[in-house]
PDB file of C-alpha atoms and ligand atoms in Angstrom:
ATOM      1  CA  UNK A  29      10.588  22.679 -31.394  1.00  0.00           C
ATOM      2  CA  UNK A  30      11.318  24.631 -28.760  1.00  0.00           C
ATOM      3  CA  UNK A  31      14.257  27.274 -28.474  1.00  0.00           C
ATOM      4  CA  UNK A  32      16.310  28.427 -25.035  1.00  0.00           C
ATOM      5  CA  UNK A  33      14.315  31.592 -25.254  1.00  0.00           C
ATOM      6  CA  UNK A  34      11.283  30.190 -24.811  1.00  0.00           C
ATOM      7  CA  UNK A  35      11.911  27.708 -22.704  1.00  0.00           C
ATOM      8  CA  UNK A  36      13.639  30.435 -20.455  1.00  0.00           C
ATOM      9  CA  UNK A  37      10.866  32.851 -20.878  1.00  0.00           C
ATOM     10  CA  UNK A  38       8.682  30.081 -19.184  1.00  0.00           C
ATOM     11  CA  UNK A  39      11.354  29.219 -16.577  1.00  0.00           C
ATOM     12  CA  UNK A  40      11.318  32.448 -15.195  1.00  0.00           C
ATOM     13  CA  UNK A  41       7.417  33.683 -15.627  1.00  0.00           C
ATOM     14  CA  UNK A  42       4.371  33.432 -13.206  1.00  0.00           C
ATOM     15  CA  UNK A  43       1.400  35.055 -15.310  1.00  0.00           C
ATOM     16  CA  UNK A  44       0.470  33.204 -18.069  1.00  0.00           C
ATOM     17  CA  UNK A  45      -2.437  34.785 -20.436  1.00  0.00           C
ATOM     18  CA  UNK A  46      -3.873  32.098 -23.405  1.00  0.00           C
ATOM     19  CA  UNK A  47      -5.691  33.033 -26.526  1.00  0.00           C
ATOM     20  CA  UNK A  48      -7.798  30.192 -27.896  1.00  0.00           C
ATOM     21  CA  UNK A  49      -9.623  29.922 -31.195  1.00  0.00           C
ATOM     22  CA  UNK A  50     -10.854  27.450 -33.552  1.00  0.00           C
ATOM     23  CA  UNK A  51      -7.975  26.019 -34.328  1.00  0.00           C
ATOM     24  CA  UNK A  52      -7.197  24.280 -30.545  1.00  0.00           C
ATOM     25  CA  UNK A  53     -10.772  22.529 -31.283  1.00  0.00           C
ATOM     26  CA  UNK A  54      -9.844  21.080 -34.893  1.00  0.00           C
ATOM     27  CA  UNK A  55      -8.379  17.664 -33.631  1.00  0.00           C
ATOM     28  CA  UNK A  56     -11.222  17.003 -31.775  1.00  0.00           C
ATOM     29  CA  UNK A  57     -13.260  17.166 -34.643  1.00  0.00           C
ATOM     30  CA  UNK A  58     -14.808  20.520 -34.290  1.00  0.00           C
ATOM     31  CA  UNK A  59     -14.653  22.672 -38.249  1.00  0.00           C
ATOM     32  CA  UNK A  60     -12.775  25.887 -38.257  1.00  0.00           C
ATOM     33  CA  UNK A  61     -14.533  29.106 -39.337  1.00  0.00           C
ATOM     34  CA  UNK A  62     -11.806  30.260 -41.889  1.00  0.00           C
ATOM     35  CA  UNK A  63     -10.114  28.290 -44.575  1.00  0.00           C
ATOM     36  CA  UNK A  64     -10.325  25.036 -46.241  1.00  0.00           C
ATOM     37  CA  UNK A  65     -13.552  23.409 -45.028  1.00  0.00           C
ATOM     38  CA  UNK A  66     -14.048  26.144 -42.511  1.00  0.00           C
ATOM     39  CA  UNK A  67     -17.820  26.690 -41.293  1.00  0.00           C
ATOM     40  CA  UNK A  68     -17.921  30.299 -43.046  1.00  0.00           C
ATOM     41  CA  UNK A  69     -17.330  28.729 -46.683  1.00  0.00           C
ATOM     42  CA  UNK A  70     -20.973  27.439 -46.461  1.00  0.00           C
ATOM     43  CA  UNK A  71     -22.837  29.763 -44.515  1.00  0.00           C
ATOM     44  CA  UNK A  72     -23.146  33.330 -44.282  1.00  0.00           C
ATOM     45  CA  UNK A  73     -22.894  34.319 -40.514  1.00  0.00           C
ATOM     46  CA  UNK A  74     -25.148  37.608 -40.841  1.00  0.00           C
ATOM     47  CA  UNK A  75     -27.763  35.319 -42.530  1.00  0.00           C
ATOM     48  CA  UNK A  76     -27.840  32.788 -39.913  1.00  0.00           C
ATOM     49  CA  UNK A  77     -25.877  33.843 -36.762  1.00  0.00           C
ATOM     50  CA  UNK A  78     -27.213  37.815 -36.100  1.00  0.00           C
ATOM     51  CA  UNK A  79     -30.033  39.084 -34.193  1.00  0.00           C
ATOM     52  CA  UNK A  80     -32.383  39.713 -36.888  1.00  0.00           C
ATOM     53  CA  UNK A  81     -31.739  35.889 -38.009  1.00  0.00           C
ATOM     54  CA  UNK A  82     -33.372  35.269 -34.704  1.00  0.00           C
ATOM     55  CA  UNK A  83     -36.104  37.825 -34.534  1.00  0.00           C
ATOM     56  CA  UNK A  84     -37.334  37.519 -37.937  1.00  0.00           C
ATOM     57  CA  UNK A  85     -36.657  33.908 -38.926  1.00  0.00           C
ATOM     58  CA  UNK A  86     -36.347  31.864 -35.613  1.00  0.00           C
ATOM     59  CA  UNK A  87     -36.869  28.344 -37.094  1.00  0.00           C
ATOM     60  CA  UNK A  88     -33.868  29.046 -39.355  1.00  0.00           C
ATOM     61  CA  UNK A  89     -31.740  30.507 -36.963  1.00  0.00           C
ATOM     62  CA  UNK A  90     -32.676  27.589 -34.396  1.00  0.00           C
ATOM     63  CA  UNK A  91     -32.205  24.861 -36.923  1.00  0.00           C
ATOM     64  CA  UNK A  92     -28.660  26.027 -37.335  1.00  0.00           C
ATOM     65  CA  UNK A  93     -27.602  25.955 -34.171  1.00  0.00           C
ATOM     66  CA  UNK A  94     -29.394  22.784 -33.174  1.00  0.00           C
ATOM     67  CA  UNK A  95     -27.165  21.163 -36.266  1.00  0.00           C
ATOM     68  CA  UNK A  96     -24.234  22.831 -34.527  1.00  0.00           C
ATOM     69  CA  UNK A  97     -25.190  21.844 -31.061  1.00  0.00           C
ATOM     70  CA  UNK A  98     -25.936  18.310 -33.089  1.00  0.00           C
ATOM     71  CA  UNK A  99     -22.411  18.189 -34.021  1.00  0.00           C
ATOM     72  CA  UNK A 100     -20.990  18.486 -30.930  1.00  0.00           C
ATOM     73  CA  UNK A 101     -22.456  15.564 -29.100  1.00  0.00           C
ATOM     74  CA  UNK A 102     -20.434  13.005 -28.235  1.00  0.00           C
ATOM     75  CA  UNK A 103     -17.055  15.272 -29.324  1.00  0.00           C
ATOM     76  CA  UNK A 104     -14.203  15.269 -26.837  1.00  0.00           C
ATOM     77  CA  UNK A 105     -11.069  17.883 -25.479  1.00  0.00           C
ATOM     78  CA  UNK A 106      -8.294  16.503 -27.419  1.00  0.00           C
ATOM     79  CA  UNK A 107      -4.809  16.592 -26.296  1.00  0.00           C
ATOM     80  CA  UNK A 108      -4.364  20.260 -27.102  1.00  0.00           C
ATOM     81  CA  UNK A 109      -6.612  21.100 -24.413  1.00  0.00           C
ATOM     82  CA  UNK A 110      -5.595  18.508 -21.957  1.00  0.00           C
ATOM     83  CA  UNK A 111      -2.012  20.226 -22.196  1.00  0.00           C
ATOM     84  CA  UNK A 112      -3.209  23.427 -21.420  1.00  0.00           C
ATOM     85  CA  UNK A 113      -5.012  22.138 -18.264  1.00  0.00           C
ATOM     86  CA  UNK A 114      -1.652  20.637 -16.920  1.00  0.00           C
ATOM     87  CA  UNK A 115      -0.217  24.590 -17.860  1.00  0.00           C
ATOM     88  CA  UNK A 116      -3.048  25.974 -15.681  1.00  0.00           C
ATOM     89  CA  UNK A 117      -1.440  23.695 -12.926  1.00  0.00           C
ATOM     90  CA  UNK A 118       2.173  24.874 -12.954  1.00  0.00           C
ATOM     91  CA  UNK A 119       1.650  28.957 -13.059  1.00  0.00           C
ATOM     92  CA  UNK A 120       0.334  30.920  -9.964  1.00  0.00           C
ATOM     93  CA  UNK A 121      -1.284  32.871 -12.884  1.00  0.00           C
ATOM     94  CA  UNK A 122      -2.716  31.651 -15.283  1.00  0.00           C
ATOM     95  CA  UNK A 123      -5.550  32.867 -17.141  1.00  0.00           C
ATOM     96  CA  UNK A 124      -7.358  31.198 -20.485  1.00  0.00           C
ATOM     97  CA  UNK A 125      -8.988  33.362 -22.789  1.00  0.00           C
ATOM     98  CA  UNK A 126     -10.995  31.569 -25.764  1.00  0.00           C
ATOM     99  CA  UNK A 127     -12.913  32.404 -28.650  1.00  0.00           C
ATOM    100  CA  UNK A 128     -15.039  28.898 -28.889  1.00  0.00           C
ATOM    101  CA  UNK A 129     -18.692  28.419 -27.684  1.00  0.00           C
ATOM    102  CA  UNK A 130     -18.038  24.394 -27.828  1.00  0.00           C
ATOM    103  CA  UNK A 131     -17.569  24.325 -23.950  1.00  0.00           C
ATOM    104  CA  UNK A 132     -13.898  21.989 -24.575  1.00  0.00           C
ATOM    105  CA  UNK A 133     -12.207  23.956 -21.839  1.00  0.00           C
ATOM    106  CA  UNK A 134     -14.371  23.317 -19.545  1.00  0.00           C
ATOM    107  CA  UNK A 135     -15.082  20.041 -19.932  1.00  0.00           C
ATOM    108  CA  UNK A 136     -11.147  19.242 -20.218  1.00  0.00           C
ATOM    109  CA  UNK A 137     -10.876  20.834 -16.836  1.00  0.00           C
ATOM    110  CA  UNK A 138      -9.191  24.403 -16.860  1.00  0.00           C
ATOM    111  CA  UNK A 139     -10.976  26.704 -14.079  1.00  0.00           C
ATOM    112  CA  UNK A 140     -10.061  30.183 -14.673  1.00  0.00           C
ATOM    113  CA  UNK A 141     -11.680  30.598 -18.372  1.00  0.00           C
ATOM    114  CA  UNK A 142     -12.915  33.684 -19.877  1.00  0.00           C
ATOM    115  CA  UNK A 143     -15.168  32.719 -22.952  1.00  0.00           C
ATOM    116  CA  UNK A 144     -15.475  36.240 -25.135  1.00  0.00           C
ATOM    117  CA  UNK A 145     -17.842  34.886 -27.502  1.00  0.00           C
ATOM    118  CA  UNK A 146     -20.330  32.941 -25.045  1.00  0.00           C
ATOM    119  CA  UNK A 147     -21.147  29.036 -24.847  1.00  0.00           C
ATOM    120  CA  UNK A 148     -23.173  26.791 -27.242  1.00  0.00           C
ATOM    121  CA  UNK A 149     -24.246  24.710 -24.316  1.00  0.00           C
ATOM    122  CA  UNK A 150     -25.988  27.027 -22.730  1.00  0.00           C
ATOM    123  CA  UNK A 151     -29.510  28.431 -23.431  1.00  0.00           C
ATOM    124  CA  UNK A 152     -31.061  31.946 -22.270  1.00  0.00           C
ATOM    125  CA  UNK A 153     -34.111  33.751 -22.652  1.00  0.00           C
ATOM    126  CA  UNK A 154     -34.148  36.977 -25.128  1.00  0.00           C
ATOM    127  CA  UNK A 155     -36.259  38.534 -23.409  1.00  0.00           C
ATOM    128  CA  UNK A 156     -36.247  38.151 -19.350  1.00  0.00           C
ATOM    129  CA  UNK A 157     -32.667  36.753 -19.898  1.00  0.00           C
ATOM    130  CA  UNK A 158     -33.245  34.034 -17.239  1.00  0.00           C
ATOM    131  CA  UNK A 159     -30.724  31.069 -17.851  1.00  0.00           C
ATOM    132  CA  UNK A 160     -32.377  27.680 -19.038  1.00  0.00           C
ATOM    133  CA  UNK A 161     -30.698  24.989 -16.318  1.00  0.00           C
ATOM    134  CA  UNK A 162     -30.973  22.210 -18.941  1.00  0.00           C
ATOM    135  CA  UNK A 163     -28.488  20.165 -21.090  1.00  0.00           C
ATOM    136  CA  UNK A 164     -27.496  21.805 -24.658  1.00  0.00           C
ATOM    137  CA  UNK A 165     -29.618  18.655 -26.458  1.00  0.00           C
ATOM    138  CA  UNK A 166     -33.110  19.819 -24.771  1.00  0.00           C
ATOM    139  CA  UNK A 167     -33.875  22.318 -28.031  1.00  0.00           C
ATOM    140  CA  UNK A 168     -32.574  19.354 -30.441  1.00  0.00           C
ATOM    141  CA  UNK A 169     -36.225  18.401 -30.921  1.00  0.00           C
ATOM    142  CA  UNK A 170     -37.612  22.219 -30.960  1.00  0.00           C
ATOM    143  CA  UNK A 171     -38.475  24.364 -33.940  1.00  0.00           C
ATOM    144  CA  UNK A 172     -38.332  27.031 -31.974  1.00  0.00           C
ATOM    145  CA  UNK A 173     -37.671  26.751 -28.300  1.00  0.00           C
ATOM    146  CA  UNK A 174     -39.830  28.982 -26.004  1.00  0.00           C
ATOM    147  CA  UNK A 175     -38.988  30.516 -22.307  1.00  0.00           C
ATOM    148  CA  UNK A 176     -40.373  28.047 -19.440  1.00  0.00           C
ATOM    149  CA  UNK A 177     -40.823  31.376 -17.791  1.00  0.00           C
ATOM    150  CA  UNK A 178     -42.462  33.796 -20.148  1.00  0.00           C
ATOM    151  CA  UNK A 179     -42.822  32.716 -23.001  1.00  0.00           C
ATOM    152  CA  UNK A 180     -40.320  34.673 -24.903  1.00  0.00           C
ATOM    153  CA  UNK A 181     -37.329  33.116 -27.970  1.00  0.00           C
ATOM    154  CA  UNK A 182     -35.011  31.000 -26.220  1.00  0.00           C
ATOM    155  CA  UNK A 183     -31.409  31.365 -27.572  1.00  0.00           C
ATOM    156  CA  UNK A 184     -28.164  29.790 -27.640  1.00  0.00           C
ATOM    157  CA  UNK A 185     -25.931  32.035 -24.798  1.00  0.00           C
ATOM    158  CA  UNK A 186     -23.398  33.171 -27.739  1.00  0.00           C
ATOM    159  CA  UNK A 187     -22.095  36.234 -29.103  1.00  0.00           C
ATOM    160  CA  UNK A 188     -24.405  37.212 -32.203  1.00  0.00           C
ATOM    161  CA  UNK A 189     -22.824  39.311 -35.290  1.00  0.00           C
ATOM    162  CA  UNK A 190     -23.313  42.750 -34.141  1.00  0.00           C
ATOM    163  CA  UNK A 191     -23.398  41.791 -30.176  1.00  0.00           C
ATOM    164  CA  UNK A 192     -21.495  42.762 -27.948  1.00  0.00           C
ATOM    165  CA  UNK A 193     -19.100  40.492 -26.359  1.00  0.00           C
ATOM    166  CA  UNK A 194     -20.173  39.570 -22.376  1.00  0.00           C
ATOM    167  CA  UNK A 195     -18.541  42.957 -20.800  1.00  0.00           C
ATOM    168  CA  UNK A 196     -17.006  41.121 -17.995  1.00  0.00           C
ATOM    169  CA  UNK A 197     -15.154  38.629 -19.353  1.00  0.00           C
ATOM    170  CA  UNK A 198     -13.354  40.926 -22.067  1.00  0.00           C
ATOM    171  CA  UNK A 199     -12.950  43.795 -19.267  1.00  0.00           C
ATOM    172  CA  UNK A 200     -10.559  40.530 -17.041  1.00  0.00           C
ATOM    173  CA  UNK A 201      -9.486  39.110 -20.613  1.00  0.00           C
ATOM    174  CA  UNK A 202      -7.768  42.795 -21.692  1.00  0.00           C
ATOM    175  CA  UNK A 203      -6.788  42.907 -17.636  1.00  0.00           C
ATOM    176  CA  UNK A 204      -4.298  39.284 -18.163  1.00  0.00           C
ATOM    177  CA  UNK A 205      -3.498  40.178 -21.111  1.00  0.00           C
ATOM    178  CA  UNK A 206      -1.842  43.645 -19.523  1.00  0.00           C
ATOM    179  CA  UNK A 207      -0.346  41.699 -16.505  1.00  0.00           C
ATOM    180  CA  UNK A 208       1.129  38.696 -18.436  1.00  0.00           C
ATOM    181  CA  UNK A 209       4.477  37.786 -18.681  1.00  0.00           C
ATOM    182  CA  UNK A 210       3.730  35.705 -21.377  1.00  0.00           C
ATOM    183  CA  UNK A 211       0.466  35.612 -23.791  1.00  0.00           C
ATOM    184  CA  UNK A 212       0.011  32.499 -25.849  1.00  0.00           C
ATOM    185  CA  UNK A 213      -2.511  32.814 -29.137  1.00  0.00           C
ATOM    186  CA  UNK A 214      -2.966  29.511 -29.989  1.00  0.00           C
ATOM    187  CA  UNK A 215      -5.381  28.207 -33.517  1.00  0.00           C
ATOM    188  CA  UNK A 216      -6.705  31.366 -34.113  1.00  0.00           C
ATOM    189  CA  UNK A 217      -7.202  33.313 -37.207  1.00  0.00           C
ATOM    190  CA  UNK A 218      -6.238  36.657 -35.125  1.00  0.00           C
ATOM    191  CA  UNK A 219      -8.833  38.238 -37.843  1.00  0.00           C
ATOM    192  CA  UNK A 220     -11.978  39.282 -35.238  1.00  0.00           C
ATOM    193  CA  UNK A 221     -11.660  42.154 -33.247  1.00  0.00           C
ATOM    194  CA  UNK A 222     -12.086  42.947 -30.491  1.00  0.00           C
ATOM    195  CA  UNK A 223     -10.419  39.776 -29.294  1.00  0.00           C
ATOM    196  CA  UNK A 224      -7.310  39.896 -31.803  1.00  0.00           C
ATOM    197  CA  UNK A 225      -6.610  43.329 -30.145  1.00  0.00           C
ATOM    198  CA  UNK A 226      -5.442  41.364 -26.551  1.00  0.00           C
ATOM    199  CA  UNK A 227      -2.273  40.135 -28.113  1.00  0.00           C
ATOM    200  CA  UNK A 228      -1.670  43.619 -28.996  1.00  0.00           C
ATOM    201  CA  UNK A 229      -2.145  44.925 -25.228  1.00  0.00           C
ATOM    202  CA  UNK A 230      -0.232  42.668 -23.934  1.00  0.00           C
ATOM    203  CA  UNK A 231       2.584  43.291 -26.167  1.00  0.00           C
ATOM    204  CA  UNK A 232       2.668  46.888 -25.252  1.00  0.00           C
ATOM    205  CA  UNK A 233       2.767  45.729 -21.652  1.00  0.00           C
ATOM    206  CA  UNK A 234       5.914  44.084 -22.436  1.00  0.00           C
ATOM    207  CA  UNK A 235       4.787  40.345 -22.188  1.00  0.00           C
ATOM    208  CA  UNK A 236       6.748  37.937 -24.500  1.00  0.00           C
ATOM    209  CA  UNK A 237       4.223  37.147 -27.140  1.00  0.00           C
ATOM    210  CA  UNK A 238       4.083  33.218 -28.639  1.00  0.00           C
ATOM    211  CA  UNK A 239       1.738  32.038 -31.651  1.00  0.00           C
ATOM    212  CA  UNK A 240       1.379  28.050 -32.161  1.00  0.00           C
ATOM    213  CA  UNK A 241      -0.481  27.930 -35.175  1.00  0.00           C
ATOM    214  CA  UNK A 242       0.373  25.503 -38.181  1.00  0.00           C
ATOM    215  CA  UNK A 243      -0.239  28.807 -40.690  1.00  0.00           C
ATOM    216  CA  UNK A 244       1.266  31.921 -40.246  1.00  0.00           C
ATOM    217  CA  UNK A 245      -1.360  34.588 -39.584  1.00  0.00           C
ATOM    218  CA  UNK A 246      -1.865  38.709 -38.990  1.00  0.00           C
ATOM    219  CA  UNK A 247      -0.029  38.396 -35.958  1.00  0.00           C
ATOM    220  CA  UNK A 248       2.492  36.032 -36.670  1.00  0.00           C
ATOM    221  CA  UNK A 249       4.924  39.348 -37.781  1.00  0.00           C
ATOM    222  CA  UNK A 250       4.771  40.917 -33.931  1.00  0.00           C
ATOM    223  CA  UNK A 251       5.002  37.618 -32.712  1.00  0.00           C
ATOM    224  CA  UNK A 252       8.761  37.216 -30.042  1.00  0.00           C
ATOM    225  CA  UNK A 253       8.532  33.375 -31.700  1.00  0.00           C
ATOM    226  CA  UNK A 254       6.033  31.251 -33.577  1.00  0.00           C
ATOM    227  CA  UNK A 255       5.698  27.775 -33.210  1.00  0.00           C
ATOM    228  CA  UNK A 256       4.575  26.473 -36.774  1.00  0.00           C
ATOM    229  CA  UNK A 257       2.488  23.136 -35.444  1.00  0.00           C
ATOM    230  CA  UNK A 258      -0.678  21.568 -34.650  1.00  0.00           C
ATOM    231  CA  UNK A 259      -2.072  22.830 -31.076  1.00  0.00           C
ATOM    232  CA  UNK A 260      -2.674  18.648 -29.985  1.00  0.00           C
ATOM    233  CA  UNK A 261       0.777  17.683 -30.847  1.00  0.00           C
ATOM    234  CA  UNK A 262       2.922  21.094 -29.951  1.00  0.00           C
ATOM    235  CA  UNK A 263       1.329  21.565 -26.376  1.00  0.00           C
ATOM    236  CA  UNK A 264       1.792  18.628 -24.660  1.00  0.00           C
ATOM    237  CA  UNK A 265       5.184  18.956 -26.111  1.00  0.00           C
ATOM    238  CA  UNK A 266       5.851  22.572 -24.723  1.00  0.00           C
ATOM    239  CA  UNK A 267       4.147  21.416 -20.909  1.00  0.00           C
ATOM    240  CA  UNK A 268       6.944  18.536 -20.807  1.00  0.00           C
ATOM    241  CA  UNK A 269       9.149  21.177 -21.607  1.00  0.00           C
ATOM    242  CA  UNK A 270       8.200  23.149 -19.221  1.00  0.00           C
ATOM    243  CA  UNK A 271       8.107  20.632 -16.084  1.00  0.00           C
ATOM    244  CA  UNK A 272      11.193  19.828 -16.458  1.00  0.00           C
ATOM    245  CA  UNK A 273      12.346  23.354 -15.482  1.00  0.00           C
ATOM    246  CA  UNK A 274       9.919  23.701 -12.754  1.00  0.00           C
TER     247      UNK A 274
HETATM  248  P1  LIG B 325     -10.705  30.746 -37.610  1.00  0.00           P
HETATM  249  O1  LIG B 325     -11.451  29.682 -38.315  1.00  0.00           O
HETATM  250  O2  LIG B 325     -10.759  32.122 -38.153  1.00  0.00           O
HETATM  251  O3  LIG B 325      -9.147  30.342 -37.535  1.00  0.00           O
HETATM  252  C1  LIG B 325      -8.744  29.083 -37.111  1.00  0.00           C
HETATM  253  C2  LIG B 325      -7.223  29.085 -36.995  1.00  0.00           C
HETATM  254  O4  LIG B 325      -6.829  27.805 -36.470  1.00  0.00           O
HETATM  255  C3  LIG B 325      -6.484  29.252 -38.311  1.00  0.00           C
HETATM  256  O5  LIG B 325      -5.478  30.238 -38.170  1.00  0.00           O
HETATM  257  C4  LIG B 325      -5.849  27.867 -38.562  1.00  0.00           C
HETATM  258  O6  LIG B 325      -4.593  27.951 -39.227  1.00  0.00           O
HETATM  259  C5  LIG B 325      -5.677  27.363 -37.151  1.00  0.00           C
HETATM  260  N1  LIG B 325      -5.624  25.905 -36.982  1.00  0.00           N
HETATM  261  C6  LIG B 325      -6.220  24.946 -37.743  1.00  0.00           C
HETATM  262  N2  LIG B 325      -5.947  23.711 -37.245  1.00  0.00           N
HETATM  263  C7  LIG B 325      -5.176  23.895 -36.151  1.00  0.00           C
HETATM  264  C8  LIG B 325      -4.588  23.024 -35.179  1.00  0.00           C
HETATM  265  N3  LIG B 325      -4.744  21.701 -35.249  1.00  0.00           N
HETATM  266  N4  LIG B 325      -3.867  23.566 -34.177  1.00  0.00           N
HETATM  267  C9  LIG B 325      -3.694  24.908 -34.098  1.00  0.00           C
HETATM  268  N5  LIG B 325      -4.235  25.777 -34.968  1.00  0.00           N
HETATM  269  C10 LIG B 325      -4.972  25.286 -35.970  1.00  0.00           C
HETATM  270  O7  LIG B 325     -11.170  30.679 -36.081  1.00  0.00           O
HETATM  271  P2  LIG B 325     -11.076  31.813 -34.957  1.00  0.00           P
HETATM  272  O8  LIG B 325      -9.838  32.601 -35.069  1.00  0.00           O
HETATM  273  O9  LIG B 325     -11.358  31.136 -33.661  1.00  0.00           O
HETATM  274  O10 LIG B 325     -16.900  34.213 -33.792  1.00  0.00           O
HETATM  275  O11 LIG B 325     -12.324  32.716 -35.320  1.00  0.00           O
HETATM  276  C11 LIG B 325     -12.658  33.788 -34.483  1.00  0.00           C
HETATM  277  C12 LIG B 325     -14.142  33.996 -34.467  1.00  0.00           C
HETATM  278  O12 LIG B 325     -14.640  34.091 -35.809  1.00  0.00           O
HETATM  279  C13 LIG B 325     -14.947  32.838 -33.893  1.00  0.00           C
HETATM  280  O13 LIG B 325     -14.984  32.827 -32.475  1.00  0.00           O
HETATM  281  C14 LIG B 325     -16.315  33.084 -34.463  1.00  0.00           C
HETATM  282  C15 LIG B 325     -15.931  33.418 -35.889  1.00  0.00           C
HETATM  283  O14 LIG B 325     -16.804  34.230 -36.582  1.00  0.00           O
HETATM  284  C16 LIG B 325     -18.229  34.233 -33.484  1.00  0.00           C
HETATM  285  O15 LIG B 325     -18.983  33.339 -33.815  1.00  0.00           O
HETATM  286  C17 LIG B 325     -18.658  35.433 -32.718  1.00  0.00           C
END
């Protein structure tokens, strides 16, 4: 599964840079956004997921993302992320860069995580932007959710369409990607900038650039090696692998 170069690529590295997407969340039970059965087939993301979704039709937009928060009660990290917490462990560098609101990272147990597009399980006010300190399932009974504080919409702390992304975490995202020895882009589409540009910058920066992803994708091309596989069953793989050199 595994070839010398990549194992020696890891043998010899320090900074480690990881691209998440949907794809790492799929074996826990969490749909994709893209392809068969992917969440975009049913739903139009301007319609639902944008700004004006939530200005001018709240109950809509909150009803949506109470079904999505819905959905992801009870789900788990699945082995995929597991793995990548055991990575975190062996590198003196190691950032993880994701795409997913569904807070999997965390709860797996990786600490140095920049999440570009937000997370589901929070809440924040639109308009005084203090942070709600409740659990994600407090709006599951709310039509529309209102600010303890002043009154204003409450809202899911995720990157709308048409938002941009939090400017901190993609300033240190593009910043491992440029340091990295090696970047990993692991289950994702590698369609939505500005995150499918980090692969790209780190690339340029001369870091040895891997793709696990069971379909090939744009990036698969300017990929050093791609590992054609399911994230749960290829990582745990490639961390076994990569103790045994340590
Ligand atoms: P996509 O749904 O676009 O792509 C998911 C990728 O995961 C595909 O390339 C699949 O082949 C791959 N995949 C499926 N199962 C897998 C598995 N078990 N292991 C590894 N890979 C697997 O999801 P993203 O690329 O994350 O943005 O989408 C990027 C952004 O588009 C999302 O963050 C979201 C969406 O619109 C916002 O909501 C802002």
């Amino acid at each position: 599964m595994f070839n010398e170069k990549i194992l020696n690529r890891f043998k010899n590295s320090t900074q480690i840079a990881v691209l998440t997407g949907a794809g790492i969340s799929a074996e826990s039970g969490v749909p994709t956004f893209r392809g068969k059965d992917g969440l975009w087939n049913n739903y139009d993301p301007q319609q639902l997921a944008s700004p004006q979704a939530l200005s001018q039709m709240p109950e809509t937009f909150w009803e949506f993302y109470n079904w999505r928060r819905k959905k992801l009660l009870g789900v788990k990290p699945n082995l995929g992320h597991y793995a990548l917490v055991d990575m975190e462990k062996l590198f003196d560098d190691f950032a993880l860069i994701t795409q997913n609101v569904d807070n999997l990272h965390r709860e797996a147990g990786n600490t140095n995580i920049y999440e570009l597009h937000g997370n589901i399980a929070r809440t924040r006010c639109e308009d005084c932007q203090t942070f709600i300190d409740q659990p994600m399932s407090f709006t599951l009974d709310e039509k529309v959710p209102r600010c303890p504080h002043c009154s204003g919409l409450l809202r899911p702390d995720v990157v709308l369409f048409g938002e941009m992304l939090p400017q901190k975490a993609f300033r240190d995202a593009q910043e491992a990607s440029a340091t990295c020895e090696i970047f990993l882009s692991i289950g994702t589409s590698s369609l939505v900038e500005p995150a499918a540009s980090l692969p790209y910058i780190a690339k340029a920066n001369g870091a040895f650039l891997l793709e696990i992803n069971p379909e090939k994708t744009p990036l698969s091309a300017s990929a050093d090696e791609v590992v054609q596989g399911k994230a749960g069953e290829v990582l745990p793989n490639l961390v076994i692998q990569i103790e045994k050199l340590k």
